[in-house]
Coordinates of N, CA, C and O in Angstrom, one line a residue:
X1 N 9.8 24.1 -0.7 CA 10.6 23.0 -0.9 C 10.3 21.9 0.1 O 10.2 22.2 1.3
X2 N 10.3 20.7 -0.3 CA 10.0 19.6 0.6 C 11.2 19.2 1.5 O 12.3 19.0 1.0
X3 N 10.9 19.2 2.8 CA 12.0 18.9 3.7 C 11.9 17.5 4.3 O 12.8 17.0 4.8
X4 N 10.7 16.9 4.1 CA 10.5 15.5 4.5 C 10.2 14.7 3.2 O 9.8 15.3 2.2
X5 N 10.3 13.4 3.3 CA 10.1 12.6 2.1 C 9.0 11.6 2.3 O 9.0 10.8 3.2
X6 N 8.1 11.5 1.3 CA 7.1 10.5 1.3 C 7.7 9.2 0.9 O 8.5 9.1 -0.1
X7 N 7.5 8.2 1.7 CA 8.1 6.9 1.5 C 7.0 5.9 1.0 O 6.0 5.6 1.7
X8 N 7.2 5.3 -0.2 CA 6.3 4.3 -0.7 C 6.5 3.0 0.0 O 7.5 2.9 0.8
X9 N 5.7 2.0 -0.3 CA 6.0 0.7 0.3 C 7.3 0.2 -0.3 O 7.6 0.4 -1.5
X10 N 8.2 -0.3 0.5 CA 9.6 -0.7 0.1 C 9.5 -1.8 -0.9 O 8.7 -2.7 -0.9
X11 N 10.5 -1.8 -1.9 CA 10.5 -2.9 -2.9 C 10.5 -4.3 -2.4 O 9.8 -5.2 -3.0
X12 N 11.2 -4.6 -1.3 CA 11.2 -5.9 -0.8 C 9.9 -6.3 -0.3 O 9.4 -7.5 -0.5
X13 N 9.2 -5.4 0.4 CA 7.8 -5.6 0.9 C 6.9 -5.8 -0.3 O 6.0 -6.7 -0.2
X14 N 7.0 -5.0 -1.3 CA 6.1 -5.2 -2.5 C 6.3 -6.5 -3.1 O 5.3 -7.1 -3.5
X15 N 7.5 -7.0 -3.2 CA 7.7 -8.4 -3.7 C 6.9 -9.4 -2.9 O 6.3 -10.3 -3.5
X16 N 7.0 -9.3 -1.6 CA 6.3 -10.2 -0.8 C 4.8 -10.1 -0.9 O 4.0 -11.0 -1.0
X17 N 4.3 -8.8 -0.9 CA 2.9 -8.5 -1.0 C 2.3 -8.9 -2.4 O 1.1 -9.2 -2.4
X18 N 3.1 -9.0 -3.4 CA 2.6 -9.4 -4.7 C 2.4 -10.9 -4.8 O 1.8 -11.5 -5.7
X19 N 2.9 -11.6 -3.7 CA 2.7 -13.1 -3.6 C 1.6 -13.4 -2.6 O 0.7 -14.1 -2.9
X20 N 1.8 -12.8 -1.4 CA 0.8 -13.0 -0.3 C 0.8 -11.7 0.5 O 1.8 -11.1 0.9
X21 N -0.5 -11.1 0.7 CA -0.6 -9.9 1.4 C -0.5 -10.1 2.9 O -0.3 -11.2 3.4
X22 N -0.6 -9.0 3.6 CA -0.4 -9.0 5.1 C -1.6 -9.7 5.8 O -1.5 -9.9 7.0
X23 N -2.6 -10.1 5.1 CA -3.7 -10.8 5.6 C -3.6 -12.3 5.3 O -4.5 -13.1 5.6
X24 N -2.5 -12.6 4.5 CA -2.3 -14.0 4.1 C -3.0 -14.5 2.9 O -3.0 -15.6 2.6
X25 N -3.5 -13.5 2.1 CA -4.2 -13.8 0.9 C -3.3 -13.5 -0.4 O -2.6 -12.5 -0.4
X26 N -3.5 -14.3 -1.4 CA -2.8 -13.9 -2.7 C -3.6 -12.8 -3.3 O -4.8 -12.7 -3.2
X27 N -2.9 -11.9 -4.0 CA -3.5 -10.8 -4.7 C -4.3 -11.2 -5.8 O -4.1 -12.3 -6.4
X28 N -5.3 -10.4 -6.2 CA -6.2 -10.7 -7.4 C -6.0 -9.5 -8.3 O -6.9 -8.6 -8.3
X29 N -5.0 -9.5 -9.2 CA -4.8 -8.4 -10.1 C -6.0 -8.2 -11.1 O -6.7 -9.2 -11.4
X30 N -6.2 -7.0 -11.4 CA -7.2 -6.6 -12.4 C -6.8 -5.4 -13.2 O -6.0 -4.6 -12.7
X31 N -7.4 -5.2 -14.3 CA -7.2 -4.0 -15.1 C -8.1 -2.9 -14.5 O -9.3 -3.1 -14.5
X32 N -7.5 -1.8 -14.1 CA -8.3 -0.7 -13.5 C -9.1 -0.1 -14.7 O -8.6 0.5 -15.6
X33 N -10.4 -0.2 -14.6 CA -11.3 0.3 -15.7 C -11.3 1.8 -15.9 O -11.4 2.3 -17.0
X34 N -11.2 2.5 -14.7 CA -11.4 4.0 -14.8 C -10.1 4.7 -14.5 O -9.9 5.9 -14.9
X35 N -9.1 4.1 -13.8 CA -8.0 4.8 -13.4 C -8.3 5.6 -12.1 O -9.4 5.7 -11.7
X36 N -7.2 6.2 -11.5 CA -7.4 7.0 -10.3 C -7.2 6.4 -9.0 O -7.2 7.0 -8.0
X37 N -6.9 5.1 -9.0 CA -6.6 4.4 -7.7 C -5.2 4.9 -7.2 O -4.2 5.0 -7.9
X38 N -5.2 5.2 -5.9 CA -3.9 5.7 -5.3 C -2.9 4.6 -5.1 O -3.1 3.7 -4.2
X39 N -1.9 4.5 -5.9 CA -0.9 3.4 -5.9 C 0.2 3.7 -4.8 O 0.8 4.7 -4.9
X40 N 0.4 2.8 -3.9 CA 1.3 3.0 -2.8 C 2.7 2.5 -3.2 O 3.7 2.7 -2.4
X41 N 2.9 1.9 -4.4 CA 4.2 1.5 -4.8 C 5.0 2.6 -5.5 O 6.2 2.7 -5.4
X42 N 4.2 3.5 -6.2 CA 4.9 4.6 -6.9 C 4.3 5.9 -6.6 O 4.7 6.9 -7.1
X43 N 3.4 6.0 -5.6 CA 2.8 7.2 -5.1 C 2.2 8.1 -6.2 O 2.5 9.3 -6.2
X44 N 1.4 7.5 -7.0 CA 0.7 8.2 -8.1 C -0.6 7.5 -8.3 O -0.8 6.4 -7.8
X45 N -1.5 8.2 -9.0 CA -2.8 7.5 -9.3 C -2.6 6.7 -10.6 O -1.9 7.0 -11.5
X46 N -3.4 5.6 -10.6 CA -3.4 4.6 -11.7 C -4.0 5.3 -13.0 O -4.8 6.2 -12.9
X47 N -3.6 4.7 -14.1 CA -4.1 5.1 -15.4 C -5.2 4.0 -15.8 O -5.0 2.9 -15.4
X48 N -6.2 4.4 -16.6 CA -7.1 3.4 -17.0 C -6.4 2.3 -17.7 O -5.5 2.5 -18.5
X49 N -6.8 1.1 -17.4 CA -6.3 -0.1 -18.0 C -5.1 -0.7 -17.3 O -4.7 -1.8 -17.7
X50 N -4.4 0.0 -16.4 CA -3.2 -0.5 -15.7 C -3.6 -1.7 -14.9 O -4.7 -1.8 -14.3
X51 N -2.7 -2.7 -14.8 CA -2.9 -3.9 -14.0 C -2.5 -3.5 -12.6 O -1.3 -3.2 -12.3
X52 N -3.5 -3.6 -11.7 CA -3.2 -3.2 -10.3 C -3.8 -4.3 -9.4 O -4.5 -5.2 -9.9
X53 N -3.6 -4.3 -8.1 CA -4.1 -5.2 -7.1 C -4.5 -4.4 -5.9 O -3.8 -3.5 -5.5
X54 N -5.6 -4.8 -5.3 CA -6.0 -4.3 -4.0 C -5.6 -5.3 -2.9 O -6.0 -6.5 -3.0
X55 N -4.7 -5.0 -2.1 CA -4.1 -5.9 -1.1 C -4.3 -5.4 0.3 O -4.5 -4.2 0.5
X56 N -4.1 -6.2 1.3 CA -4.1 -5.8 2.7 C -2.6 -5.6 3.1 O -1.7 -6.4 2.9
X57 N -2.4 -4.4 3.7 CA -1.1 -4.0 4.1 C -1.1 -3.5 5.5 O -2.0 -2.8 6.0
X58 N 0.0 -3.9 6.3 CA 0.1 -3.5 7.7 C 1.4 -2.7 7.8 O 2.5 -3.2 8.2
X59 N 1.3 -1.4 7.6 CA 2.5 -0.5 7.6 C 3.2 -0.5 8.9 O 4.4 -0.5 9.0
X60 N 2.5 -0.3 10.0 CA 3.2 -0.2 11.3 C 3.8 -1.6 11.7 O 4.9 -1.6 12.2
X61 N 3.2 -2.7 11.3 CA 3.8 -4.0 11.6 C 5.1 -4.2 10.9 O 6.1 -4.6 11.4
X62 N 5.1 -3.7 9.6 CA 6.4 -3.9 8.8 C 7.5 -2.9 9.4 O 8.6 -3.3 9.5
X63 N 7.1 -1.7 9.7 CA 8.1 -0.8 10.4 C 8.6 -1.4 11.7 O 9.8 -1.3 12.0
X64 N 7.7 -1.9 12.5 CA 8.0 -2.5 13.8 C 9.0 -3.7 13.6 O 10.0 -3.8 14.4
X65 N 8.8 -4.5 12.6 CA 9.7 -5.6 12.4 C 11.0 -5.1 12.0 O 12.1 -5.7 12.4
X66 N 11.1 -4.1 11.2 CA 12.3 -3.5 10.8 C 13.1 -2.9 11.9 O 14.3 -2.9 12.0
X67 N 12.4 -2.3 12.9 CA 13.1 -1.6 14.0 C 13.1 -2.4 15.3 O 13.6 -1.9 16.3
X68 N 12.5 -3.6 15.3 CA 12.6 -4.5 16.5 C 11.6 -4.1 17.6 O 11.8 -4.3 18.8
X69 N 10.5 -3.4 17.2 CA 9.5 -3.0 18.1 C 8.2 -3.8 18.0 O 7.9 -4.4 17.0
X70 N 7.5 -4.0 19.1 CA 6.2 -4.7 19.1 C 5.1 -3.6 19.1 O 5.0 -2.9 20.1
X71 N 4.4 -3.5 18.0 CA 3.4 -2.4 17.9 C 2.1 -2.7 18.7 O 1.3 -1.8 18.9
X72 N 2.1 -3.9 19.3 CA 0.9 -4.3 20.2 C -0.4 -4.0 19.5 O -0.6 -4.4 18.3
X73 N -1.3 -3.4 20.2 CA -2.7 -3.2 19.6 C -2.7 -2.2 18.5 O -3.7 -2.1 17.8
X74 N -1.7 -1.5 18.3 CA -1.6 -0.5 17.2 C -1.3 -1.1 15.9 O -1.4 -0.4 14.9
X75 N -1.0 -2.4 15.9 CA -0.8 -3.1 14.6 C -2.2 -3.2 13.9 O -3.1 -3.8 14.4
X76 N -2.3 -2.6 12.7 CA -3.5 -2.7 12.0 C -3.2 -2.9 10.5 O -2.1 -2.6 10.1
X77 N -4.1 -3.5 9.8 CA -3.9 -3.6 8.4 C -5.1 -3.1 7.6 O -6.2 -3.1 8.2
X78 N -4.9 -2.7 6.4 CA -5.9 -2.1 5.6 C -5.7 -2.2 4.2 O -4.6 -2.6 3.7
X79 N -6.7 -1.9 3.3 CA -6.5 -2.0 1.9 C -5.7 -0.9 1.3 O -5.8 0.2 1.6
X80 N -4.8 -1.3 0.4 CA -4.0 -0.4 -0.4 C -3.9 -0.9 -1.9 O -4.0 -2.2 -2.1
X81 N -3.8 0.0 -2.8 CA -3.6 -0.4 -4.2 C -2.1 -0.4 -4.5 O -1.4 0.5 -4.1
X82 N -1.7 -1.4 -5.3 CA -0.3 -1.4 -5.8 C -0.4 -1.9 -7.3 O -1.4 -2.5 -7.7
X83 N 0.7 -1.7 -8.0 CA 0.8 -2.3 -9.3 C 0.9 -3.8 -9.2 O 1.5 -4.2 -8.2
X84 N 0.3 -4.5 -10.1 CA 0.3 -6.0 -10.0 C 1.7 -6.5 -10.3 O 2.1 -7.6 -9.8
X85 N 2.5 -5.8 -11.0 CA 3.9 -6.2 -11.3 C 4.8 -5.0 -10.9 O 4.3 -3.9 -10.6
X86 N 6.1 -5.3 -10.8 CA 7.0 -4.3 -10.4 C 6.9 -3.1 -11.3 O 6.7 -3.1 -12.5
X87 N 7.1 -1.9 -10.7 CA 7.0 -0.6 -11.4 C 8.3 0.2 -11.1 O 9.1 -0.3 -10.3
X88 N 8.4 1.3 -11.7 CA 9.6 2.2 -11.5 C 9.7 2.9 -10.2 O 10.7 3.6 -10.0
X89 N 8.7 2.8 -9.4 CA 8.7 3.6 -8.1 C 8.3 5.0 -8.3 O 7.9 5.4 -9.4
X90 N 8.4 5.8 -7.2 CA 7.9 7.2 -7.2 C 8.9 8.1 -7.8 O 10.0 7.9 -7.9
X91 N 8.3 9.3 -8.2 CA 9.2 10.4 -8.5 C 9.8 10.9 -7.2 O 9.2 10.7 -6.1
X92 N 11.0 11.5 -7.3 CA 11.8 11.7 -6.0 C 11.3 12.8 -5.1 O 11.8 13.0 -4.1
X93 N 10.4 13.7 -5.6 CA 10.1 14.9 -4.7 C 8.6 15.1 -4.6 O 7.8 14.7 -5.5
X94 N 8.2 15.8 -3.6 CA 6.8 16.2 -3.4 C 6.0 15.2 -2.5 O 6.5 14.1 -2.1
X95 N 4.8 15.7 -2.2 CA 3.9 14.9 -1.4 C 2.7 14.5 -2.3 O 2.0 15.4 -2.7
X96 N 2.5 13.2 -2.5 CA 1.3 12.8 -3.3 C 0.0 12.8 -2.5 O 0.0 12.9 -1.3
X97 N -1.1 12.8 -3.3 CA -2.4 12.6 -2.7 C -2.8 13.7 -1.7 O -3.4 13.5 -0.7
X98 N -2.4 15.0 -2.0 CA -2.6 16.0 -1.0 C -3.8 16.9 -1.4 O -4.1 17.9 -0.7
X99 N -4.5 16.5 -2.4 CA -5.7 17.4 -2.9 C -6.9 17.2 -2.1 O -8.0 17.6 -2.6
X100 N -6.9 16.6 -1.0 CA -8.1 16.4 -0.1 C -7.7 16.4 1.3 O -6.5 16.5 1.6
X101 N -8.6 16.4 2.2 CA -8.3 16.3 3.7 C -7.5 15.1 4.0 O -7.8 14.0 3.5
X102 N -6.5 15.2 4.7 CA -5.6 14.1 5.2 C -5.4 14.2 6.7 O -5.4 15.3 7.3
X103 N -5.1 13.0 7.3 CA -4.7 13.0 8.7 C -3.3 12.6 8.7 O -2.9 11.6 8.1
X104 N -2.5 13.3 9.6 CA -1.2 12.9 9.9 C -1.2 12.2 11.2 O -1.5 12.9 12.2
X105 N -0.9 10.9 11.3 CA -0.9 10.2 12.5 C 0.5 10.0 13.0 O 1.3 9.4 12.2
X106 N 0.8 10.4 14.2 CA 2.2 10.4 14.7 C 2.4 9.2 15.6 O 1.6 8.8 16.4
X107 N 3.6 8.6 15.5 CA 4.0 7.4 16.2 C 5.3 7.6 16.9 O 6.2 8.3 16.4
X108 N 5.5 7.0 18.1 CA 6.7 7.0 18.9 C 7.6 5.9 18.4 O 7.2 5.0 17.7
X109 N 8.9 5.9 18.9 CA 9.8 4.8 18.6 C 9.3 3.5 19.2 O 9.8 2.4 18.7
X110 N 8.4 3.5 20.1 CA 7.8 2.2 20.6 C 6.6 1.8 19.8 O 6.0 0.8 20.1
X111 N 6.3 2.5 18.8 CA 5.1 2.1 17.9 C 3.8 2.5 18.5 O 2.8 1.9 18.1
X112 N 3.8 3.5 19.3 CA 2.5 3.9 19.9 C 2.0 5.2 19.3 O 2.9 6.1 18.9
X113 N 0.8 5.4 19.1 CA 0.2 6.6 18.5 C 0.4 7.8 19.5 O 0.0 7.6 20.7
X114 N 0.9 8.9 19.1 CA 1.1 10.0 19.9 C 0.1 11.1 19.6 O 0.1 12.2 20.2
X115 N -0.6 11.0 18.6 CA -1.6 12.0 18.2 C -1.8 12.1 16.7 O -1.2 11.3 16.0
X116 N -2.6 13.0 16.3 CA -2.9 13.2 14.9 C -3.2 14.6 14.6 O -3.4 15.4 15.5
X117 N -3.3 14.9 13.3 CA -3.6 16.2 12.9 C -4.3 16.2 11.5 O -3.9 15.5 10.6
X118 N -5.4 16.9 11.4 CA -6.1 17.1 10.2 C -5.4 18.1 9.3 O -5.0 19.2 9.9
X119 N -5.1 17.8 8.1 CA -4.5 18.7 7.2 C -5.5 19.0 6.1 O -5.9 18.1 5.4
X120 N -5.8 20.3 5.9 CA -6.7 20.8 4.8 C -6.0 20.8 3.5 O -4.7 21.0 3.5
X121 N -6.7 20.6 2.4 CA -6.0 20.6 1.1 C -5.1 21.8 0.8 O -4.1 21.7 0.2
X122 N -5.5 23.0 1.2 CA -4.7 24.2 0.9 C -3.6 24.4 1.9 O -2.7 25.3 1.7
X123 N -3.5 23.6 3.0 CA -2.4 23.8 3.9 C -1.1 23.2 3.4 O -1.1 22.4 2.6
X124 N 0.0 23.7 4.0 CA 1.3 23.2 3.7 C 1.6 21.9 4.4 O 1.6 21.9 5.6
X125 N 1.9 20.9 3.6 CA 2.3 19.6 4.2 C 3.7 19.7 4.9 O 4.0 19.1 5.9
X126 N 4.6 20.6 4.3 CA 5.9 20.8 4.9 C 5.7 21.3 6.3 O 6.4 20.8 7.2
X127 N 4.8 22.3 6.5 CA 4.6 22.9 7.8 C 4.0 21.8 8.7 O 4.4 21.7 9.9
X128 N 3.1 21.0 8.2 CA 2.4 20.0 9.1 C 3.4 18.9 9.5 O 3.4 18.5 10.7
X129 N 4.3 18.5 8.6 CA 5.3 17.6 9.0 C 6.3 18.2 10.0 O 6.7 17.6 11.0
X130 N 6.7 19.4 9.7 CA 7.7 20.1 10.7 C 7.0 20.2 12.0 O 7.7 20.0 13.0
X131 N 5.7 20.5 12.1 CA 5.0 20.6 13.4 C 5.0 19.2 14.1 O 5.3 19.1 15.3
X132 N 4.8 18.2 13.3 CA 4.7 16.8 13.9 C 6.1 16.5 14.5 O 6.2 15.9 15.6
X133 N 7.2 16.8 13.8 CA 8.5 16.4 14.2 C 9.1 17.3 15.2 O 10.2 17.1 15.7
X134 N 8.4 18.4 15.6 CA 8.9 19.2 16.7 C 8.9 18.5 18.0 O 9.6 18.8 18.9
X135 N 8.0 17.5 18.1 CA 7.9 16.6 19.3 C 9.1 15.6 19.1 O 9.0 14.8 18.2
X136 N 10.1 15.6 20.0 CA 11.2 14.7 19.8 C 10.8 13.2 19.9 O 11.5 12.4 19.5
X137 N 9.6 13.0 20.5 CA 9.2 11.6 20.6 C 8.7 11.0 19.3 O 8.5 9.8 19.2
X138 N 8.3 11.9 18.4 CA 7.8 11.4 17.1 C 8.9 10.9 16.2 O 9.8 11.7 15.9
X139 N 8.8 9.7 15.7 CA 9.8 9.1 14.8 C 9.2 8.8 13.4 O 9.9 8.6 12.5
X140 N 7.9 8.7 13.4 CA 7.2 8.2 12.2 C 5.8 8.9 12.1 O 5.1 9.1 13.1
X141 N 5.5 9.3 10.9 CA 4.1 9.9 10.6 C 3.5 9.1 9.5 O 4.1 8.9 8.4
X142 N 2.3 8.7 9.7 CA 1.5 8.1 8.6 C 0.5 9.1 8.0 O -0.1 9.9 8.8
X143 N 0.5 9.2 6.7 CA -0.5 10.0 6.0 C -1.7 9.1 5.6 O -1.5 8.1 5.0
X144 N -2.9 9.5 6.1 CA -4.0 8.7 5.9 C -5.2 9.5 5.3 O -5.3 10.7 5.5
X145 N -6.1 8.8 4.7 CA -7.3 9.4 4.2 C -8.3 9.6 5.3 O -8.3 8.8 6.3
X146 N -9.0 10.7 5.3 CA -10.0 11.0 6.4 C -11.2 10.1 6.3 O -11.6 9.5 7.2
X147 N -11.7 10.0 5.0 CA -13.0 9.3 4.9 C -12.9 7.8 5.2 O -13.9 7.3 5.8
X148 N -11.8 7.1 5.0 CA -11.8 5.7 5.3 C -10.6 5.3 6.2 O -10.5 4.2 6.6
X149 N -9.7 6.2 6.5 CA -8.6 5.9 7.3 C -7.5 5.2 6.6 O -6.5 4.7 7.2
X150 N -7.6 5.0 5.3 CA -6.6 4.3 4.5 C -5.2 4.9 4.6 O -5.1 6.1 4.5
X151 N -4.2 4.1 4.7 CA -2.8 4.5 4.7 C -2.4 4.9 3.3 O -2.7 4.2 2.3
X152 N -1.7 6.1 3.1 CA -1.2 6.5 1.9 C 0.3 6.3 1.8 O 0.8 5.7 0.9
X153 N 1.0 6.9 2.8 CA 2.5 6.7 2.8 C 3.0 7.2 4.2 O 2.2 7.7 5.0
X154 N 4.2 6.9 4.4 CA 4.8 7.3 5.7 C 5.9 8.3 5.5 O 6.5 8.4 4.4
X155 N 6.2 9.1 6.5 CA 7.3 10.0 6.5 C 8.1 9.7 7.8 O 7.4 9.6 8.9
X156 N 9.4 9.6 7.8 CA 10.2 9.3 8.9 C 11.0 10.5 9.3 O 11.3 11.4 8.5
X157 N 11.4 10.6 10.6 CA 12.3 11.6 11.0 C 13.6 11.5 10.2 O 14.1 10.4 10.1
X158 N 14.1 12.6 9.7 CA 15.3 12.6 8.9 C 16.5 12.4 9.8 O 16.6 12.7 10.9

């Protein structure tokens, strides 16, 4: 059973990002020809023909603004896929995009990286999150792709 929750990009942020992304560019929606793009708005893979956009997103910057923290040099932005228009959001349970190697990057309340951990596809993400949050200094975990470092979603201390 899942004890931590995958958090998609928040609806208010998505509304902003569908106008101007975190790099200051307007999105360029397109019909996904093959499907399979990892959507950060609803935490599922796109279907062929769905209207999506590849945007620049700064997850730590947005978390820091919400919590009043200065992420300093750890502020980074990268490419993520979202639906071009508002969608229904994610299903309420489980961890998406776990069928490949993932990195769990841990952050402190000050927005500093505290470490990371490689998670193999067959490993338990529940156990990996529990391990990350055994450190009382960890308040936030980013799940990222190994091959490109792309942000998938965050998990916060409950």
